[in-house]
Short mmCIF file of C-alpha atoms and ligand atoms in Angstrom, two decimals:
data_model
loop_
_atom_site.label_atom_id
_atom_site.label_comp_id
_atom_site.label_asym_id
_atom_site.label_seq_id
_atom_site.Cartn_x
_atom_site.Cartn_y
_atom_site.Cartn_z
CA UNK O 1 -192.47 -231.64 94.11
CA UNK O 2 -188.70 -231.39 94.69
CA UNK O 3 -187.53 -234.76 95.15
CA UNK O 4 -184.00 -236.06 95.06
CA UNK O 5 -183.81 -238.84 92.22
CA UNK O 6 -181.16 -240.77 91.29
CA UNK O 7 -180.76 -241.38 87.53
CA UNK O 8 -178.96 -242.16 84.67
CA UNK O 9 -180.15 -239.67 83.09
CA UNK O 10 -177.79 -239.12 80.23
CA UNK O 11 -177.69 -235.80 77.87
CA UNK O 12 -175.59 -235.87 75.42
CA UNK O 13 -171.96 -233.96 76.42
CA UNK O 14 -172.38 -231.77 73.19
CA UNK O 15 -170.40 -228.16 75.18
CA UNK O 16 -172.98 -224.96 74.84
CA UNK O 17 -172.27 -222.10 72.46
CA UNK O 18 -170.34 -219.17 74.18
CA UNK O 19 -171.25 -217.12 71.74
CA UNK O 20 -172.80 -213.60 72.49
CA UNK O 21 -172.06 -214.06 76.00
CA UNK O 22 -170.01 -210.91 77.63
CA UNK O 23 -168.00 -210.57 80.43
CA UNK O 24 -169.21 -207.61 82.73
CA UNK O 25 -166.64 -205.54 84.00
CA UNK O 26 -165.69 -204.54 86.99
CA UNK O 27 -167.03 -201.43 87.59
CA UNK O 28 -170.08 -202.89 86.11
CA UNK O 29 -170.10 -205.81 88.60
CA UNK O 30 -169.87 -202.66 91.50
CA UNK O 31 -172.12 -200.65 90.06
CA UNK O 32 -174.96 -203.71 90.21
CA UNK O 33 -174.21 -204.32 93.84
CA UNK O 34 -172.49 -201.44 95.15
CA UNK O 35 -172.71 -202.53 98.82
CA UNK O 36 -173.05 -198.56 99.80
CA UNK O 37 -176.36 -197.67 97.45
CA UNK O 38 -179.34 -197.60 99.42
CA UNK O 39 -181.40 -198.90 96.56
CA UNK O 40 -182.35 -202.05 95.37
CA UNK O 41 -181.42 -204.65 97.51
CA UNK O 42 -183.06 -203.41 100.62
CA UNK O 43 -186.07 -204.97 98.90
CA UNK O 44 -184.55 -208.49 99.39
CA UNK O 45 -184.34 -207.49 103.34
CA UNK O 46 -187.25 -210.16 104.92
CA UNK O 47 -188.80 -206.98 106.80
CA UNK O 48 -188.69 -204.31 104.45
CA UNK O 49 -192.16 -204.97 103.36
CA UNK O 50 -191.62 -203.67 99.44
CA UNK O 51 -190.87 -206.81 97.90
CA UNK O 52 -189.83 -210.18 99.87
CA UNK O 53 -191.95 -209.64 103.00
CA UNK O 54 -195.25 -209.93 101.43
CA UNK O 55 -194.32 -213.33 99.40
CA UNK O 56 -193.76 -214.99 103.16
CA UNK O 57 -197.22 -215.81 103.55
CA UNK O 58 -199.08 -219.14 103.11
CA UNK O 59 -199.78 -219.65 99.30
CA UNK O 60 -201.25 -222.57 98.38
CA UNK O 61 -203.35 -222.44 95.14
CA UNK O 62 -206.94 -221.24 95.32
CA UNK O 63 -206.84 -219.67 99.21
CA UNK O 64 -206.67 -215.57 100.13
CA UNK O 65 -203.15 -216.06 100.28
CA UNK O 66 -202.35 -216.79 96.99
CA UNK O 67 -203.78 -214.64 95.35
CA UNK O 68 -202.49 -211.77 97.57
CA UNK O 69 -199.53 -212.96 96.44
CA UNK O 70 -200.26 -212.75 92.77
CA UNK O 71 -201.56 -209.25 93.18
CA UNK O 72 -198.18 -208.43 94.67
CA UNK O 73 -196.25 -209.49 92.24
CA UNK O 74 -198.54 -207.65 89.37
CA UNK O 75 -198.17 -204.61 91.42
CA UNK O 76 -194.41 -205.02 91.67
CA UNK O 77 -193.60 -205.74 88.13
CA UNK O 78 -195.74 -202.24 87.06
CA UNK O 79 -194.74 -200.09 89.88
CA UNK O 80 -190.88 -201.05 88.99
CA UNK O 81 -190.71 -202.19 85.54
CA UNK O 82 -190.75 -200.62 82.18
CA UNK O 83 -193.72 -200.34 80.43
CA UNK O 84 -191.70 -202.97 77.54
CA UNK O 85 -192.33 -206.26 79.63
CA UNK O 86 -195.46 -207.95 78.85
CA UNK O 87 -196.90 -210.07 81.41
CA UNK O 88 -198.92 -213.38 80.95
CA UNK O 89 -200.84 -215.75 82.86
CA UNK O 90 -201.42 -219.62 81.53
CA UNK O 91 -204.07 -220.49 83.11
CA UNK O 92 -205.00 -224.50 83.76
CA UNK O 93 -206.73 -226.83 86.44
CA UNK O 94 -205.75 -229.61 88.07
CA UNK O 95 -206.84 -232.17 90.85
CA UNK O 96 -204.52 -231.99 93.82
CA UNK O 97 -203.74 -234.47 96.66
CA UNK O 98 -205.44 -231.98 99.13
CA UNK O 99 -208.19 -231.72 97.10
CA UNK O 100 -208.92 -235.15 95.98
CA UNK O 101 -211.56 -234.69 92.99
CA UNK O 102 -212.01 -230.79 93.08
CA UNK O 103 -210.20 -229.29 90.38
CA UNK O 104 -207.96 -226.18 91.29
CA UNK O 105 -207.02 -223.48 89.24
CA UNK O 106 -203.25 -222.82 88.98
CA UNK O 107 -201.91 -219.63 87.18
CA UNK O 108 -198.01 -219.52 85.75
CA UNK O 109 -196.87 -216.34 85.70
CA UNK O 110 -194.60 -215.13 82.65
CA UNK O 111 -193.14 -211.78 82.70
CA UNK O 112 -190.92 -211.50 79.37
CA UNK O 113 -189.13 -208.48 77.15
CA UNK O 114 -188.12 -208.87 73.41
CA UNK O 115 -186.29 -207.13 71.70
CA UNK O 116 -187.93 -204.23 69.71
CA UNK O 117 -189.73 -205.38 66.65
CA UNK O 118 -189.91 -208.76 67.89
CA UNK O 119 -193.74 -209.80 67.43
CA UNK O 120 -195.30 -212.86 67.66
CA UNK O 121 -194.87 -213.71 63.84
CA UNK O 122 -190.72 -213.18 64.15
CA UNK O 123 -190.35 -215.67 67.79
CA UNK O 124 -188.34 -217.87 65.43
CA UNK O 125 -185.77 -215.73 64.68
CA UNK O 126 -185.34 -215.06 68.75
CA UNK O 127 -184.11 -216.75 72.17
CA UNK O 128 -185.52 -216.13 75.26
CA UNK O 129 -183.00 -216.49 78.10
CA UNK O 130 -185.77 -218.20 80.82
CA UNK O 131 -185.37 -217.78 84.46
CA UNK O 132 -188.21 -219.71 86.87
CA UNK O 133 -189.06 -220.65 90.64
CA UNK O 134 -192.51 -221.66 91.95
CA UNK O 135 -194.57 -219.34 94.01
CA UNK O 136 -196.79 -221.33 95.31
CA UNK O 137 -196.46 -222.98 99.15
CA UNK O 138 -196.79 -226.12 100.68
CA UNK O 139 -200.54 -227.26 101.66
CA UNK O 140 -199.34 -229.35 104.30
CA UNK O 141 -197.91 -228.40 107.27
CA UNK O 142 -200.34 -226.04 107.74
CA UNK O 143 -199.21 -222.43 108.05
CA UNK O 144 -196.03 -223.27 106.21
CA UNK O 145 -194.69 -220.40 105.00
CA UNK O 146 -191.89 -221.79 102.49
CA UNK O 147 -189.32 -218.70 102.53
CA UNK O 148 -186.42 -220.73 100.30
CA UNK O 149 -189.23 -222.76 98.92
CA UNK O 150 -189.55 -220.91 96.77
CA UNK O 151 -190.65 -217.42 98.17
CA UNK O 152 -186.60 -215.98 97.82
CA UNK O 153 -185.87 -217.23 94.12
CA UNK O 154 -189.31 -215.45 93.24
CA UNK O 155 -188.24 -211.85 94.82
CA UNK O 156 -184.80 -212.72 93.63
CA UNK O 157 -185.94 -212.83 89.98
CA UNK O 158 -187.83 -210.11 90.31
CA UNK O 159 -185.29 -208.08 91.44
CA UNK O 160 -183.05 -208.79 89.07
CA UNK O 161 -185.26 -207.71 86.17
CA UNK O 162 -185.65 -204.70 87.61
CA UNK O 163 -181.81 -203.71 88.70
CA UNK O 164 -181.05 -204.62 84.55
CA UNK O 165 -184.01 -203.09 83.21
CA UNK O 166 -182.46 -200.04 82.46
CA UNK O 167 -179.68 -201.21 80.71
CA UNK O 168 -181.71 -204.02 78.55
CA UNK O 169 -183.91 -201.01 77.42
CA UNK O 170 -180.41 -198.64 76.63
CA UNK O 171 -178.91 -201.92 74.44
CA UNK O 172 -182.20 -202.35 72.82
CA UNK O 173 -182.29 -198.49 72.03
CA UNK O 174 -179.01 -198.78 70.02
CA UNK O 175 -179.49 -202.66 68.64
CA UNK O 176 -179.44 -202.80 65.04
CA UNK O 177 -181.53 -205.44 63.97
CA UNK O 178 -180.33 -206.14 60.61
CA UNK O 179 -181.96 -209.87 60.54
CA UNK O 180 -178.51 -211.24 61.21
CA UNK O 181 -178.10 -211.74 64.77
CA UNK O 182 -180.92 -213.79 66.74
CA UNK O 183 -182.42 -211.40 69.11
CA UNK O 184 -182.28 -211.96 72.83
CA UNK O 185 -185.36 -211.90 75.08
CA UNK O 186 -185.92 -212.80 78.49
CA UNK O 187 -188.17 -213.78 80.70
CA UNK O 188 -189.17 -215.28 83.94
CA UNK O 189 -191.66 -217.84 84.55
CA UNK O 190 -192.95 -217.92 87.94
CA UNK O 191 -194.85 -221.66 88.45
CA UNK O 192 -197.64 -222.35 90.30
CA UNK O 193 -198.48 -225.84 91.84
CA UNK O 194 -195.49 -226.86 92.32
CA UNK O 195 -196.01 -228.29 95.56
CA UNK O 196 -199.50 -230.16 94.26
CA UNK O 197 -197.75 -232.70 92.04
CA UNK O 198 -199.12 -231.79 89.15
CA UNK O 199 -199.01 -233.58 86.39
CA UNK O 200 -197.90 -231.52 83.15
CA UNK O 201 -200.57 -232.31 80.80
CA UNK O 202 -200.81 -232.28 77.21
CA UNK O 203 -203.99 -229.36 76.93
CA UNK O 204 -202.11 -227.38 79.60
CA UNK O 205 -200.93 -223.95 78.10
CA UNK O 206 -197.78 -222.77 80.14
CA UNK O 207 -195.96 -222.17 76.72
CA UNK O 208 -198.92 -222.87 73.85
CA UNK O 209 -196.96 -224.38 71.13
CA UNK O 210 -193.53 -226.04 70.78
CA UNK O 211 -192.24 -223.13 68.42
CA UNK O 212 -192.61 -220.94 71.97
CA UNK O 213 -190.01 -223.91 73.66
CA UNK O 214 -187.76 -223.23 70.87
CA UNK O 215 -187.10 -220.24 72.20
CA UNK O 216 -185.59 -221.04 74.93
CA UNK O 217 -181.70 -220.70 75.25
CA UNK O 218 -180.87 -221.76 78.57
CA UNK O 219 -183.79 -222.69 81.48
CA UNK O 220 -182.52 -221.64 84.95
CA UNK O 221 -184.43 -222.93 87.59
CA UNK O 222 -183.74 -221.09 90.95
CA UNK O 223 -184.78 -223.05 93.92
CA UNK O 224 -184.70 -223.90 97.52
CA UNK O 225 -182.26 -220.83 97.95
CA UNK O 226 -182.02 -218.06 100.84
CA UNK O 227 -180.76 -220.36 104.20
CA UNK O 228 -176.73 -220.11 104.69
CA UNK O 229 -174.47 -222.04 103.53
CA UNK O 230 -176.17 -223.16 100.33
CA UNK O 231 -173.62 -225.98 98.19
CA UNK O 232 -174.48 -226.11 94.33
CA UNK O 233 -173.74 -228.99 92.28
CA UNK O 234 -173.12 -228.72 88.54
CA UNK O 235 -175.62 -231.03 87.30
CA UNK O 236 -175.97 -231.68 83.63
CA UNK O 237 -172.88 -231.51 81.37
CA UNK O 238 -174.44 -229.59 78.92
CA UNK O 239 -174.70 -226.53 80.77
CA UNK O 240 -171.95 -227.19 82.84
CA UNK O 241 -170.54 -223.87 80.71
CA UNK O 242 -172.90 -221.98 81.97
CA UNK O 243 -172.78 -223.11 85.19
CA UNK O 244 -168.96 -221.70 85.37
CA UNK O 245 -169.66 -218.85 84.18
CA UNK O 246 -172.30 -217.93 86.92
CA UNK O 247 -169.39 -219.40 89.45
CA UNK O 248 -166.79 -216.85 87.91
CA UNK O 249 -169.23 -214.12 88.25
CA UNK O 250 -170.06 -215.41 92.22
CA UNK O 251 -166.06 -215.35 92.71
CA UNK O 252 -165.34 -212.27 91.28
CA UNK O 253 -168.14 -210.60 93.15
CA UNK O 254 -166.68 -212.19 96.13
CA UNK O 255 -163.09 -211.20 95.05
CA UNK O 256 -164.55 -207.26 95.01
CA UNK O 257 -165.83 -207.82 98.06
CA UNK O 258 -168.66 -206.88 96.88
CA UNK O 259 -170.99 -210.31 98.46
CA UNK O 260 -171.83 -210.39 102.30
CA UNK O 261 -172.46 -213.85 102.91
CA UNK O 262 -169.41 -216.12 104.73
CA UNK O 263 -170.61 -219.41 104.08
CA UNK O 264 -168.52 -222.29 104.86
CA UNK O 265 -167.55 -223.51 101.87
CA UNK O 266 -166.00 -220.36 100.93
CA UNK O 267 -168.30 -219.83 97.94
CA UNK O 268 -172.45 -221.69 97.02
CA UNK O 269 -171.01 -222.49 93.56
CA UNK O 270 -168.28 -225.05 94.07
CA UNK O 271 -168.39 -227.64 91.44
CA UNK O 272 -167.07 -225.69 88.32
CA UNK O 273 -163.97 -228.24 88.26
CA UNK O 274 -166.43 -231.22 87.65
CA UNK O 275 -165.75 -233.13 84.45
CA UNK O 276 -166.97 -236.53 85.16
CA UNK O 277 -171.23 -236.77 83.83
CA UNK O 278 -171.32 -240.35 83.79
CA UNK O 279 -174.32 -241.47 86.38
CA UNK O 280 -175.22 -237.90 87.44
CA UNK O 281 -177.69 -237.71 89.89
CA UNK O 282 -180.37 -234.78 89.53
CA UNK O 283 -183.20 -233.34 91.34
CA UNK O 284 -186.50 -234.16 90.03
CA UNK O 285 -188.34 -230.45 89.89
CA UNK O 286 -190.28 -228.39 87.65
CA UNK O 287 -187.45 -227.92 84.68
CA UNK O 288 -188.72 -231.93 84.27
CA UNK O 289 -191.51 -231.39 81.94
CA UNK O 290 -189.16 -228.91 79.91
CA UNK O 291 -186.32 -231.30 79.69
CA UNK O 292 -189.38 -234.12 78.66
CA UNK O 293 -190.66 -231.85 75.70
CA UNK O 294 -186.79 -231.29 74.45
CA UNK O 295 -185.74 -228.15 76.62
CA UNK O 296 -181.95 -229.56 77.42
CA UNK O 297 -179.99 -226.79 78.56
CA UNK O 298 -181.35 -226.33 81.74
CA UNK O 299 -179.14 -224.70 84.76
CA UNK O 300 -180.61 -226.15 87.87
CA UNK O 301 -179.39 -223.87 91.17
CA UNK O 302 -180.76 -226.03 94.03
CA UNK O 303 -178.66 -226.64 96.87
CA UNK O 304 -177.78 -229.96 97.50
CA UNK O 305 -177.89 -231.02 100.36
CA UNK O 306 -181.13 -229.48 100.67
CA UNK O 307 -181.19 -226.83 103.10
CA UNK O 308 -182.24 -228.60 106.78
CA UNK O 309 -185.96 -226.71 107.15
CA UNK O 310 -187.04 -228.36 103.53
CA UNK O 311 -190.73 -229.05 104.11
CA UNK O 312 -190.99 -228.33 107.63
CA UNK O 313 -192.54 -225.64 109.73
CA UNK O 314 -188.86 -223.96 109.70
CA UNK O 315 -188.55 -222.91 106.19
CA UNK O 316 -189.68 -219.46 107.50
CA UNK O 317 -188.13 -215.89 107.76
CA UNK O 318 -185.86 -217.01 111.00
CA UNK O 319 -184.09 -218.95 109.41
CA UNK O 320 -183.59 -216.91 105.82
CA UNK O 321 -179.86 -215.67 106.14
CA UNK O 322 -180.43 -212.27 104.76
CA UNK O 323 -176.50 -211.79 103.42
CA UNK O 324 -176.92 -215.42 101.65
CA UNK O 325 -180.26 -213.98 100.42
CA UNK O 326 -178.81 -210.56 98.71
CA UNK O 327 -175.96 -212.29 97.11
CA UNK O 328 -177.73 -214.81 95.20
CA UNK O 329 -179.62 -212.07 93.81
CA UNK O 330 -176.53 -210.06 92.70
CA UNK O 331 -174.84 -213.78 91.38
CA UNK O 332 -177.84 -213.77 89.42
CA UNK O 333 -177.76 -210.36 88.53
CA UNK O 334 -174.19 -210.39 87.00
CA UNK O 335 -174.63 -213.77 85.30
CA UNK O 336 -178.18 -212.71 83.41
CA UNK O 337 -176.46 -208.99 82.89
CA UNK O 338 -173.20 -211.01 81.00
CA UNK O 339 -175.92 -213.56 79.21
CA UNK O 340 -178.05 -210.43 78.02
CA UNK O 341 -174.71 -208.80 76.70
CA UNK O 342 -175.31 -206.14 78.92
CA UNK O 343 -171.85 -204.56 79.90
CA UNK O 344 -171.30 -201.37 78.47
CA UNK O 345 -175.19 -199.93 78.73
CA UNK O 346 -175.76 -199.21 82.71
CA UNK O 347 -176.47 -195.98 83.06
CA UNK O 348 -173.52 -194.06 85.85
CA UNK O 349 -171.16 -196.70 85.77
CA UNK O 350 -167.76 -194.33 86.20
CA UNK O 351 -164.48 -195.52 87.43
CA UNK O 352 -164.82 -195.38 91.14
CA UNK O 353 -161.78 -194.81 94.07
CA UNK O 354 -161.69 -197.20 97.23
CA UNK O 355 -161.85 -195.65 100.99
CA UNK O 356 -159.58 -196.89 103.96
CA UNK O 357 -161.25 -200.03 104.34
CA UNK O 358 -161.81 -201.27 101.04
CA UNK O 359 -164.67 -200.31 100.53
CA UNK O 360 -166.13 -199.23 97.20
CA UNK O 361 -167.62 -195.09 96.18
CA UNK O 362 -169.55 -194.54 92.66
CA UNK O 363 -168.61 -190.74 91.92
CA UNK O 364 -171.91 -189.85 92.48
CA UNK O 365 -172.00 -191.04 96.09
CA UNK O 366 -169.32 -189.09 97.06
ZN1 ZN P 1 -191.06 -227.69 98.25
#
């Protein structure tokens, strides 16, 4: 779907609460994204083979490529995340423009980690940062890959979970559940059927009940990421504070020379100064059904204008900018780390030193 809509959607500007949002220190930011680390960022290399590249195939619902990508997700999660993560499939069926009367199955994948002791009965005491992207690909033109739409966003989200998994475990190992603090969980929702223009029906079961929607503290939707020079506006006054926090993470990472891309605009998230929310345009996307169901805290990370390759055969591996892909991963990891209050919970963060070129060494890499 993902089409531009100019609307008069006037969400009440209530501002947001910054309670519990903890800035990460420079040393922690360096640790997340150490350019000298041989570890995870290479998984986002489209040719590396371990995370992103297996997604870079046609993934039309009901086809073998789609099933292969689903299997890859599960394999990646099981081999890289701790057992505290739960995996849920939410199944539905729908007719699509491609299949006429034939019903096609759709499977949304939810990967979730809640604080210890938070059972289904205690969901009301919890809030979940919800990170989303769609994993299916457009059925036409035939052979369409959808590298930015949305293979890269899916890979970025899985990478972020892996990157922060240890720190989350450490934080919750020390967490005192005194019943006063609302437990913060996190979940990644990988949507299916986005490109088939599926209508959300009353019966489908993405969350099963509205109480599960109530647990969403912020819905962050990534789309069309991975091409060079993205410019991402702030779309909603209500979540502008969250946008500003993510923009701040980008600015600090750039200041610390931890990002590799050199966007023409100097940065991806350029809209922190925005203050006028009248007649706001927004981009119709997977978040709209949530919006209609009362999830108002939405942060939509989508470049506008869309990348040149959008919905063409050129949306493939050769038009990805690897530096931009990696930088998105680092920015999102930093933002999620701050949202989840992970400062002080990363293993091995020790004050480092810079060499003569300004590169940064953490002690154990010397
Ligand atoms: Zn699309």
